[in-house]
Each structure stands twice: as structure tokens, then as C-alpha cells.
Amino acid sequence: MARGQHGGRECWRYQPGLRLPYPVIRLRLLNAALEKYGEIPLQVDTGYEGPVMLPRAEYEFFMIGELPRGLWRRYRTITDTVTMRTARAVAVIGGERLEIYVESPLHGGGKRLVGREVLNRLRLLLDGPAGETCLA
């Protein structure tokens, strides 16, 4: 995934989708013990109300900060209600540390997504013609 600067801003190239490319950002993630997971690309999903969703295998690294089951989040979808395992984490983007949650579906595989709970804390430029997501 190409990463560059656009007018002094950190930018990431859109990734190929089935029909159209999709915007991504890269976050460096740490678990609640501040152990580094690494920097990963996450698909920007404004339809996902939550913070960061990860596949089950990746979520396991963050289980040290998992909330009690009674505090796990639930989301209504078109077909059903989805219960998400939820853990405390830290994201680093553009040199800024954000306390966040990472989630993974209790049932099912999950995806790498960044949702509105994190996106609303960032100033992003989705530059479709250039095929880039940039921190503003």
C-alpha cells in the first residue's frame, strides 16, 4: 500500500475493491498493556458506528483489555443484531495517541474496519479523483 505526503499531509492510496476502490487509513495499534501490535490498514466505513473492527484472530492480541461481557456493544444491522467483543486499545495516527476500543464479532469472522467512533475524531480528506485518504 503506497503511503506518501500530499501537501505536507500523510496519505494512503485507496485499495482495489470488487467494483470500485475504497479508502483506507493506517493506524498503529497497541493493546491495553501498551504492547505494539503494529501498523495496519483499515477500510474507512462511515456506515459502521463503532471504533475499530478486527477479525477474530487479530482481536486476540487485544483481549488483555477486554471489557466484561455486560459492556460489549451491540449493533443493529439490516438482518440481525450483532454482539461485538470489545477491548480497550490505543491507536496512533499522525503522531497523536487516541484511546479507543477494538471490536470483533462474537459470532463470525469480522473485518478490518475503522468506523465513525474513530473517524469523527480525525480530520480526513477523501480525495476520490486522486485515490487517496489524507490526514488534514
JSON list of C-alpha atoms in Angstrom, two decimals:
[
{"chain": "A", "resi": 1, "resn": "MET", "atom": "CA", "xyz": [0.00, 0.00, 0.00]},
{"chain": "A", "resi": 2, "resn": "ALA", "atom": "CA", "xyz": [1.51, 3.27, -1.05]},
{"chain": "A", "resi": 3, "resn": "ARG", "atom": "CA", "xyz": [1.92, 5.87, 1.62]},
{"chain": "A", "resi": 4, "resn": "GLY", "atom": "CA", "xyz": [3.03, 9.36, 0.98]},
{"chain": "A", "resi": 5, "resn": "GLN", "atom": "CA", "xyz": [2.75, 13.05, 1.60]},
{"chain": "A", "resi": 6, "resn": "HIS", "atom": "CA", "xyz": [0.25, 15.30, -0.15]},
{"chain": "A", "resi": 7, "resn": "GLY", "atom": "CA", "xyz": [0.86, 18.94, 0.60]},
{"chain": "A", "resi": 8, "resn": "GLY", "atom": "CA", "xyz": [2.57, 18.01, 3.91]},
{"chain": "A", "resi": 9, "resn": "ARG", "atom": "CA", "xyz": [-0.21, 15.59, 4.90]},
{"chain": "A", "resi": 10, "resn": "GLU", "atom": "CA", "xyz": [0.10, 11.87, 5.49]},
{"chain": "A", "resi": 11, "resn": "CYS", "atom": "CA", "xyz": [-1.81, 9.99, 2.77]},
{"chain": "A", "resi": 12, "resn": "TRP", "atom": "CA", "xyz": [-2.71, 6.41, 1.89]},
{"chain": "A", "resi": 13, "resn": "ARG", "atom": "CA", "xyz": [-3.73, 5.04, -1.51]},
{"chain": "A", "resi": 14, "resn": "TYR", "atom": "CA", "xyz": [-7.23, 3.63, -1.95]},
{"chain": "A", "resi": 15, "resn": "GLN", "atom": "CA", "xyz": [-7.28, -0.16, -2.19]},
{"chain": "A", "resi": 16, "resn": "PRO", "atom": "CA", "xyz": [-8.91, -2.15, -5.00]},
{"chain": "A", "resi": 17, "resn": "GLY", "atom": "CA", "xyz": [-12.46, -3.32, -4.31]},
{"chain": "A", "resi": 18, "resn": "LEU", "atom": "CA", "xyz": [-14.71, -5.69, -6.25]},
{"chain": "A", "resi": 19, "resn": "ARG", "atom": "CA", "xyz": [-16.13, -2.86, -8.37]},
{"chain": "A", "resi": 20, "resn": "LEU", "atom": "CA", "xyz": [-14.58, 0.34, -7.06]},
{"chain": "A", "resi": 21, "resn": "PRO", "atom": "CA", "xyz": [-11.56, 1.18, -4.91]},
{"chain": "A", "resi": 22, "resn": "TYR", "atom": "CA", "xyz": [-12.15, 2.01, -1.24]},
{"chain": "A", "resi": 23, "resn": "PRO", "atom": "CA", "xyz": [-10.49, 4.50, 1.13]},
{"chain": "A", "resi": 24, "resn": "VAL", "atom": "CA", "xyz": [-8.15, 3.24, 3.85]},
{"chain": "A", "resi": 25, "resn": "ILE", "atom": "CA", "xyz": [-6.16, 4.69, 6.71]},
{"chain": "A", "resi": 26, "resn": "ARG", "atom": "CA", "xyz": [-3.29, 3.14, 8.61]},
{"chain": "A", "resi": 27, "resn": "LEU", "atom": "CA", "xyz": [-3.29, 3.10, 12.39]},
{"chain": "A", "resi": 28, "resn": "ARG", "atom": "CA", "xyz": [-0.57, 1.88, 14.71]},
{"chain": "A", "resi": 29, "resn": "LEU", "atom": "CA", "xyz": [-2.34, -0.14, 17.39]},
{"chain": "A", "resi": 30, "resn": "LEU", "atom": "CA", "xyz": [-1.30, -1.01, 20.93]},
{"chain": "A", "resi": 31, "resn": "ASN", "atom": "CA", "xyz": [-3.17, -3.18, 23.41]},
{"chain": "A", "resi": 32, "resn": "ALA", "atom": "CA", "xyz": [-4.14, -2.08, 26.93]},
{"chain": "A", "resi": 33, "resn": "ALA", "atom": "CA", "xyz": [-0.67, -3.12, 28.21]},
{"chain": "A", "resi": 34, "resn": "LEU", "atom": "CA", "xyz": [0.81, -0.77, 25.55]},
{"chain": "A", "resi": 35, "resn": "GLU", "atom": "CA", "xyz": [2.34, -3.70, 23.65]},
{"chain": "A", "resi": 36, "resn": "LYS", "atom": "CA", "xyz": [2.70, -2.85, 19.97]},
{"chain": "A", "resi": 37, "resn": "TYR", "atom": "CA", "xyz": [0.53, -4.75, 17.53]},
{"chain": "A", "resi": 38, "resn": "GLY", "atom": "CA", "xyz": [1.88, -2.83, 14.58]},
{"chain": "A", "resi": 39, "resn": "GLU", "atom": "CA", "xyz": [0.53, -0.57, 11.88]},
{"chain": "A", "resi": 40, "resn": "ILE", "atom": "CA", "xyz": [-2.35, -1.95, 9.84]},
{"chain": "A", "resi": 41, "resn": "PRO", "atom": "CA", "xyz": [-4.54, -0.70, 7.00]},
{"chain": "A", "resi": 42, "resn": "LEU", "atom": "CA", "xyz": [-8.22, -0.30, 7.87]},
{"chain": "A", "resi": 43, "resn": "GLN", "atom": "CA", "xyz": [-11.06, 0.26, 5.44]},
{"chain": "A", "resi": 44, "resn": "VAL", "atom": "CA", "xyz": [-12.89, 3.54, 6.11]},
{"chain": "A", "resi": 45, "resn": "ASP", "atom": "CA", "xyz": [-16.53, 2.63, 6.80]},
{"chain": "A", "resi": 46, "resn": "THR", "atom": "CA", "xyz": [-18.85, 5.54, 7.61]},
{"chain": "A", "resi": 47, "resn": "GLY", "atom": "CA", "xyz": [-21.72, 3.05, 7.93]},
{"chain": "A", "resi": 48, "resn": "TYR", "atom": "CA", "xyz": [-20.04, 1.36, 10.91]},
{"chain": "A", "resi": 49, "resn": "GLU", "atom": "CA", "xyz": [-20.88, 3.30, 14.07]},
{"chain": "A", "resi": 50, "resn": "GLY", "atom": "CA", "xyz": [-18.17, 1.65, 16.15]},
{"chain": "A", "resi": 51, "resn": "PRO", "atom": "CA", "xyz": [-14.43, 2.31, 16.57]},
{"chain": "A", "resi": 52, "resn": "VAL", "atom": "CA", "xyz": [-12.11, -0.32, 15.02]},
{"chain": "A", "resi": 53, "resn": "MET", "atom": "CA", "xyz": [-13.28, -3.78, 13.98]},
{"chain": "A", "resi": 54, "resn": "LEU", "atom": "CA", "xyz": [-10.76, -6.60, 13.57]},
{"chain": "A", "resi": 55, "resn": "PRO", "atom": "CA", "xyz": [-11.02, -10.23, 12.52]},
{"chain": "A", "resi": 56, "resn": "ARG", "atom": "CA", "xyz": [-11.16, -12.64, 15.46]},
{"chain": "A", "resi": 57, "resn": "ALA", "atom": "CA", "xyz": [-7.54, -13.84, 15.13]},
{"chain": "A", "resi": 58, "resn": "GLU", "atom": "CA", "xyz": [-6.21, -10.27, 15.26]},
{"chain": "A", "resi": 59, "resn": "TYR", "atom": "CA", "xyz": [-8.56, -9.27, 18.10]},
{"chain": "A", "resi": 60, "resn": "GLU", "atom": "CA", "xyz": [-6.98, -11.91, 20.38]},
{"chain": "A", "resi": 61, "resn": "PHE", "atom": "CA", "xyz": [-3.90, -9.68, 20.84]},
{"chain": "A", "resi": 62, "resn": "PHE", "atom": "CA", "xyz": [-6.17, -7.06, 22.47]},
{"chain": "A", "resi": 63, "resn": "MET", "atom": "CA", "xyz": [-8.04, -9.42, 24.83]},
{"chain": "A", "resi": 64, "resn": "ILE", "atom": "CA", "xyz": [-5.83, -8.31, 27.74]},
{"chain": "A", "resi": 65, "resn": "GLY", "atom": "CA", "xyz": [-8.00, -5.17, 27.78]},
{"chain": "A", "resi": 66, "resn": "GLU", "atom": "CA", "xyz": [-11.33, -6.88, 27.09]},
{"chain": "A", "resi": 67, "resn": "LEU", "atom": "CA", "xyz": [-14.34, -5.38, 28.82]},
{"chain": "A", "resi": 68, "resn": "PRO", "atom": "CA", "xyz": [-16.73, -7.54, 30.85]},
{"chain": "A", "resi": 69, "resn": "ARG", "atom": "CA", "xyz": [-19.36, -9.23, 28.66]},
{"chain": "A", "resi": 70, "resn": "GLY", "atom": "CA", "xyz": [-22.09, -6.94, 30.03]},
{"chain": "A", "resi": 71, "resn": "LEU", "atom": "CA", "xyz": [-20.28, -3.97, 28.46]},
{"chain": "A", "resi": 72, "resn": "TRP", "atom": "CA", "xyz": [-19.84, -5.49, 25.00]},
{"chain": "A", "resi": 73, "resn": "ARG", "atom": "CA", "xyz": [-21.54, -3.48, 22.32]},
{"chain": "A", "resi": 74, "resn": "ARG", "atom": "CA", "xyz": [-24.42, -4.49, 20.11]},
{"chain": "A", "resi": 75, "resn": "TYR", "atom": "CA", "xyz": [-25.23, -3.13, 16.67]},
{"chain": "A", "resi": 76, "resn": "ARG", "atom": "CA", "xyz": [-28.40, -3.49, 14.66]},
{"chain": "A", "resi": 77, "resn": "THR", "atom": "CA", "xyz": [-27.91, -4.50, 11.06]},
{"chain": "A", "resi": 78, "resn": "ILE", "atom": "CA", "xyz": [-30.43, -4.99, 8.27]},
{"chain": "A", "resi": 79, "resn": "THR", "atom": "CA", "xyz": [-30.71, -8.68, 9.11]},
{"chain": "A", "resi": 80, "resn": "ASP", "atom": "CA", "xyz": [-29.96, -9.02, 12.83]},
{"chain": "A", "resi": 81, "resn": "THR", "atom": "CA", "xyz": [-28.32, -7.65, 15.98]},
{"chain": "A", "resi": 82, "resn": "VAL", "atom": "CA", "xyz": [-24.58, -8.31, 16.20]},
{"chain": "A", "resi": 83, "resn": "THR", "atom": "CA", "xyz": [-22.79, -8.61, 19.56]},
{"chain": "A", "resi": 84, "resn": "MET", "atom": "CA", "xyz": [-19.21, -7.39, 19.48]},
{"chain": "A", "resi": 85, "resn": "ARG", "atom": "CA", "xyz": [-16.45, -8.41, 21.85]},
{"chain": "A", "resi": 86, "resn": "THR", "atom": "CA", "xyz": [-14.91, -5.13, 22.98]},
{"chain": "A", "resi": 87, "resn": "ALA", "atom": "CA", "xyz": [-11.43, -4.32, 24.31]},
{"chain": "A", "resi": 88, "resn": "ARG", "atom": "CA", "xyz": [-9.54, -1.17, 25.26]},
{"chain": "A", "resi": 89, "resn": "ALA", "atom": "CA", "xyz": [-6.67, -0.18, 22.98]},
{"chain": "A", "resi": 90, "resn": "VAL", "atom": "CA", "xyz": [-4.59, 2.77, 21.83]},
{"chain": "A", "resi": 91, "resn": "ALA", "atom": "CA", "xyz": [-4.33, 3.99, 18.24]},
{"chain": "A", "resi": 92, "resn": "VAL", "atom": "CA", "xyz": [-1.54, 6.23, 16.98]},
{"chain": "A", "resi": 93, "resn": "ILE", "atom": "CA", "xyz": [-2.17, 8.25, 13.84]},
{"chain": "A", "resi": 94, "resn": "GLY", "atom": "CA", "xyz": [-0.41, 11.37, 12.66]},
{"chain": "A", "resi": 95, "resn": "GLY", "atom": "CA", "xyz": [1.68, 11.35, 15.85]},
{"chain": "A", "resi": 96, "resn": "GLU", "atom": "CA", "xyz": [-1.43, 11.54, 18.04]},
{"chain": "A", "resi": 97, "resn": "ARG", "atom": "CA", "xyz": [-2.44, 8.85, 20.55]},
{"chain": "A", "resi": 98, "resn": "LEU", "atom": "CA", "xyz": [-6.13, 8.06, 20.84]},
{"chain": "A", "resi": 99, "resn": "GLU", "atom": "CA", "xyz": [-7.67, 5.81, 23.47]},
{"chain": "A", "resi": 100, "resn": "ILE", "atom": "CA", "xyz": [-10.08, 3.64, 21.53]},
{"chain": "A", "resi": 101, "resn": "TYR", "atom": "CA", "xyz": [-11.87, 0.30, 21.58]},
{"chain": "A", "resi": 102, "resn": "VAL", "atom": "CA", "xyz": [-11.31, -2.55, 19.20]},
{"chain": "A", "resi": 103, "resn": "GLU", "atom": "CA", "xyz": [-14.15, -4.92, 18.48]},
{"chain": "A", "resi": 104, "resn": "SER", "atom": "CA", "xyz": [-14.71, -8.27, 16.86]},
{"chain": "A", "resi": 105, "resn": "PRO", "atom": "CA", "xyz": [-18.00, -10.08, 16.29]},
{"chain": "A", "resi": 106, "resn": "LEU", "atom": "CA", "xyz": [-18.82, -12.69, 18.92]},
{"chain": "A", "resi": 107, "resn": "HIS", "atom": "CA", "xyz": [-20.01, -14.91, 16.06]},
{"chain": "A", "resi": 108, "resn": "GLY", "atom": "CA", "xyz": [-18.42, -14.64, 12.64]},
{"chain": "A", "resi": 109, "resn": "GLY", "atom": "CA", "xyz": [-15.09, -13.57, 11.30]},
{"chain": "A", "resi": 110, "resn": "GLY", "atom": "CA", "xyz": [-15.05, -9.79, 11.32]},
{"chain": "A", "resi": 111, "resn": "LYS", "atom": "CA", "xyz": [-13.24, -7.37, 9.04]},
{"chain": "A", "resi": 112, "resn": "ARG", "atom": "CA", "xyz": [-10.59, -4.67, 9.26]},
{"chain": "A", "resi": 113, "resn": "LEU", "atom": "CA", "xyz": [-12.68, -1.50, 9.52]},
{"chain": "A", "resi": 114, "resn": "VAL", "atom": "CA", "xyz": [-12.39, 1.93, 11.08]},
{"chain": "A", "resi": 115, "resn": "GLY", "atom": "CA", "xyz": [-15.79, 3.38, 11.93]},
{"chain": "A", "resi": 116, "resn": "ARG", "atom": "CA", "xyz": [-17.33, 6.68, 12.88]},
{"chain": "A", "resi": 117, "resn": "GLU", "atom": "CA", "xyz": [-16.31, 6.50, 16.56]},
{"chain": "A", "resi": 118, "resn": "VAL", "atom": "CA", "xyz": [-12.67, 6.98, 15.45]},
{"chain": "A", "resi": 119, "resn": "LEU", "atom": "CA", "xyz": [-13.30, 8.82, 12.16]},
{"chain": "A", "resi": 120, "resn": "ASN", "atom": "CA", "xyz": [-15.19, 11.59, 13.98]},
{"chain": "A", "resi": 121, "resn": "ARG", "atom": "CA", "xyz": [-12.02, 12.34, 15.95]},
{"chain": "A", "resi": 122, "resn": "LEU", "atom": "CA", "xyz": [-9.90, 12.83, 12.82]},
{"chain": "A", "resi": 123, "resn": "ARG", "atom": "CA", "xyz": [-9.75, 15.43, 10.10]},
{"chain": "A", "resi": 124, "resn": "LEU", "atom": "CA", "xyz": [-9.61, 13.41, 6.88]},
{"chain": "A", "resi": 125, "resn": "LEU", "atom": "CA", "xyz": [-9.68, 14.23, 3.21]},
{"chain": "A", "resi": 126, "resn": "LEU", "atom": "CA", "xyz": [-11.16, 11.52, 0.99]},
{"chain": "A", "resi": 127, "resn": "ASP", "atom": "CA", "xyz": [-9.71, 12.51, -2.38]},
{"chain": "A", "resi": 128, "resn": "GLY", "atom": "CA", "xyz": [-11.56, 10.20, -4.76]},
{"chain": "A", "resi": 129, "resn": "PRO", "atom": "CA", "xyz": [-10.10, 11.57, -8.00]},
{"chain": "A", "resi": 130, "resn": "ALA", "atom": "CA", "xyz": [-6.55, 11.12, -6.63]},
{"chain": "A", "resi": 131, "resn": "GLY", "atom": "CA", "xyz": [-7.48, 7.80, -4.97]},
{"chain": "A", "resi": 132, "resn": "GLU", "atom": "CA", "xyz": [-6.06, 8.88, -1.60]},
{"chain": "A", "resi": 133, "resn": "THR", "atom": "CA", "xyz": [-7.14, 9.28, 2.00]},
{"chain": "A", "resi": 134, "resn": "CYS", "atom": "CA", "xyz": [-5.15, 12.06, 3.70]},
{"chain": "A", "resi": 135, "resn": "LEU", "atom": "CA", "xyz": [-4.88, 13.41, 7.23]},
{"chain": "A", "resi": 136, "resn": "ALA", "atom": "CA", "xyz": [-5.68, 17.12, 7.06]}
]
